Amino acid sequence: MVLGGSERIREIVLSLRNFSRLDEAEKKIVDIHEGIDSTLLILQHRLKGHGKHQEIHGIKEYGNIPLIECYPGQLNQVFMNIIANAIDAFEMDNLDYKNRINTDNIITIRTNILQENSQLIIEIKDNRPGITENITKYLFDPFFTTKPVGKGTGLGLSISYKIVVEKHGGELKCLSEIGKGTSFLILIPLDQTK
C-alpha cells in the first residue's frame, strides 16, 4: 500500500514537471500526448465522481502523430483551460440529463494529422447538451464567462486563443450543436518555421 502511494506521488510530480515545463521558454520538439496525459492526471481528482457530481470519463483516441515543435508549457495550459471548462460545465448541469446524448459524462480527446494542410489537430469534445451560437461567438473574448460570479474570470479561453493563434500560428475553434455536444479544435501547423 505504501509503495502504491509513493508511486502515485512520483507520477504526480513527474506530470506537474511535464505540464509546467518552466525550464522550456523556447520552442521544443515534444510528444503532445505526454502533455495531454499530464493534464488529465493533474485534473484526475476533478474527473472522479464525488458528492452530487458524477464521474467524468476521459476517453483518449490518439492518432499516430510525430513529435511536434511548440511551446509545450503554453500548449499544456490550453489543454488545461479547455478540459477544466468542460469539467466545470458538467458540474454546473450535473443533474440535468434531459438533453444529454447519454447519461454518462464523457470528454473525448482525439489527435490526428490533417495531411491536406499539414496540421496537427487536437479535438476536445464533451457530450453535454451543447452551447448556443449566441454564446459561442463570444467564447474567446476577454472576460466573457457563463460561470456564476466568483467562479471564473473569463480569461482562460481568451489566453488559449492567443497561445494557439499568435504563438503557434494555428487556429482554435469551437463547434457546438444543441443536443450533440461541444468540440474545441486546436490546429497547429507542423512546420513552425513559417
Short mmCIF file of C-alpha atoms in Angstrom, two decimals, residues 94-191:
data_model
loop_
_atom_site.label_atom_id
_atom_site.label_comp_id
_atom_site.label_asym_id
_atom_site.label_seq_id
_atom_site.Cartn_x
_atom_site.Cartn_y
_atom_site.Cartn_z
CA ASN A 94 -24.80 17.60 -13.41
CA LEU A 95 -28.44 16.90 -12.59
CA ASP A 96 -29.93 17.95 -15.96
CA TYR A 97 -29.95 14.83 -18.14
CA LYS A 98 -32.95 15.50 -20.38
CA ASN A 99 -30.91 16.99 -23.25
CA ARG A 100 -27.89 14.70 -22.94
CA ILE A 101 -26.69 12.44 -25.73
CA ASN A 102 -26.47 9.79 -22.99
CA THR A 103 -26.29 9.85 -19.20
CA ASP A 104 -22.53 9.29 -18.91
CA ASN A 105 -20.28 12.34 -18.61
CA ILE A 106 -17.67 11.95 -21.34
CA ILE A 107 -14.76 14.07 -22.52
CA THR A 108 -13.13 12.63 -25.63
CA ILE A 109 -9.68 13.78 -26.75
CA ARG A 110 -8.62 12.94 -30.30
CA THR A 111 -5.37 13.71 -32.06
CA ASN A 112 -4.55 13.30 -35.71
CA ILE A 113 -2.72 14.85 -38.64
CA LEU A 114 -4.58 16.69 -41.38
CA GLN A 115 -2.42 15.74 -44.35
CA GLU A 116 -4.08 18.16 -46.78
CA ASN A 117 -2.76 21.20 -44.94
CA SER A 118 0.00 19.66 -42.77
CA GLN A 119 -1.60 20.44 -39.41
CA LEU A 120 -1.88 18.65 -36.12
CA ILE A 121 -5.49 18.59 -34.94
CA ILE A 122 -6.42 18.08 -31.31
CA GLU A 123 -10.14 17.77 -30.63
CA ILE A 124 -11.51 18.02 -27.09
CA LYS A 125 -15.19 17.07 -27.16
CA ASP A 126 -17.82 16.73 -24.46
CA ASN A 127 -21.27 15.16 -24.60
CA ARG A 128 -23.13 17.95 -22.85
CA PRO A 129 -26.27 19.37 -24.48
CA GLY A 130 -24.25 21.93 -26.47
CA ILE A 131 -23.77 25.70 -26.47
CA THR A 132 -25.94 28.17 -28.38
CA GLU A 133 -24.45 30.32 -31.13
CA ASN A 134 -25.20 33.41 -29.01
CA ILE A 135 -22.61 32.14 -26.52
CA THR A 136 -20.03 30.52 -28.85
CA LYS A 137 -19.43 33.79 -30.72
CA TYR A 138 -18.13 35.38 -27.50
CA LEU A 139 -16.18 32.45 -26.01
CA PHE A 140 -12.73 33.77 -26.90
CA ASP A 141 -13.43 37.36 -25.81
CA PRO A 142 -11.50 38.50 -22.71
CA PHE A 143 -13.61 38.46 -19.52
CA PHE A 144 -16.57 36.65 -21.14
CA THR A 145 -17.84 33.88 -18.89
CA THR A 146 -21.03 31.90 -18.37
CA LYS A 147 -19.96 30.91 -14.86
CA PRO A 148 -21.51 32.40 -11.73
CA VAL A 149 -19.80 35.41 -10.16
CA GLY A 150 -16.63 34.32 -8.37
CA LYS A 151 -16.32 31.03 -10.28
CA GLY A 152 -14.39 32.19 -13.35
CA THR A 153 -12.51 35.18 -14.75
CA GLY A 154 -13.37 34.74 -18.41
CA LEU A 155 -9.68 34.74 -19.34
CA GLY A 156 -8.88 31.04 -19.89
CA LEU A 157 -10.22 30.72 -23.44
CA SER A 158 -9.01 34.19 -24.42
CA ILE A 159 -5.46 33.31 -23.31
CA SER A 160 -5.74 29.90 -25.01
CA TYR A 161 -6.74 31.61 -28.25
CA LYS A 162 -3.67 33.88 -28.12
CA ILE A 163 -1.36 30.93 -27.41
CA VAL A 164 -2.68 28.85 -30.31
CA VAL A 165 -3.08 31.66 -32.87
CA GLU A 166 -0.31 34.12 -32.03
CA LYS A 167 2.38 31.84 -30.58
CA HIS A 168 1.82 28.77 -32.81
CA GLY A 169 0.27 30.23 -35.98
CA GLY A 170 -2.67 27.88 -35.55
CA GLU A 171 -6.41 28.02 -35.08
CA LEU A 172 -8.69 27.48 -32.10
CA LYS A 173 -12.33 26.82 -32.93
CA CYS A 174 -15.44 25.91 -31.01
CA LEU A 175 -18.07 23.81 -32.77
CA SER A 176 -21.27 23.17 -30.89
CA GLU A 177 -24.69 21.90 -31.77
CA ILE A 178 -27.60 21.69 -29.38
CA GLY A 179 -28.17 18.06 -28.45
CA LYS A 180 -24.84 16.91 -29.91
CA GLY A 181 -22.17 18.31 -27.61
CA THR A 182 -19.32 20.78 -27.98
CA SER A 183 -15.89 20.35 -29.60
CA PHE A 184 -12.86 22.55 -29.28
CA LEU A 185 -10.48 22.11 -32.20
CA ILE A 186 -6.83 23.07 -31.81
CA LEU A 187 -5.00 23.17 -35.13
CA ILE A 188 -1.21 23.60 -35.10
CA PRO A 189 0.91 23.78 -38.30
CA LEU A 190 3.52 21.02 -38.38
CA ASP A 191 6.04 23.43 -39.90
#
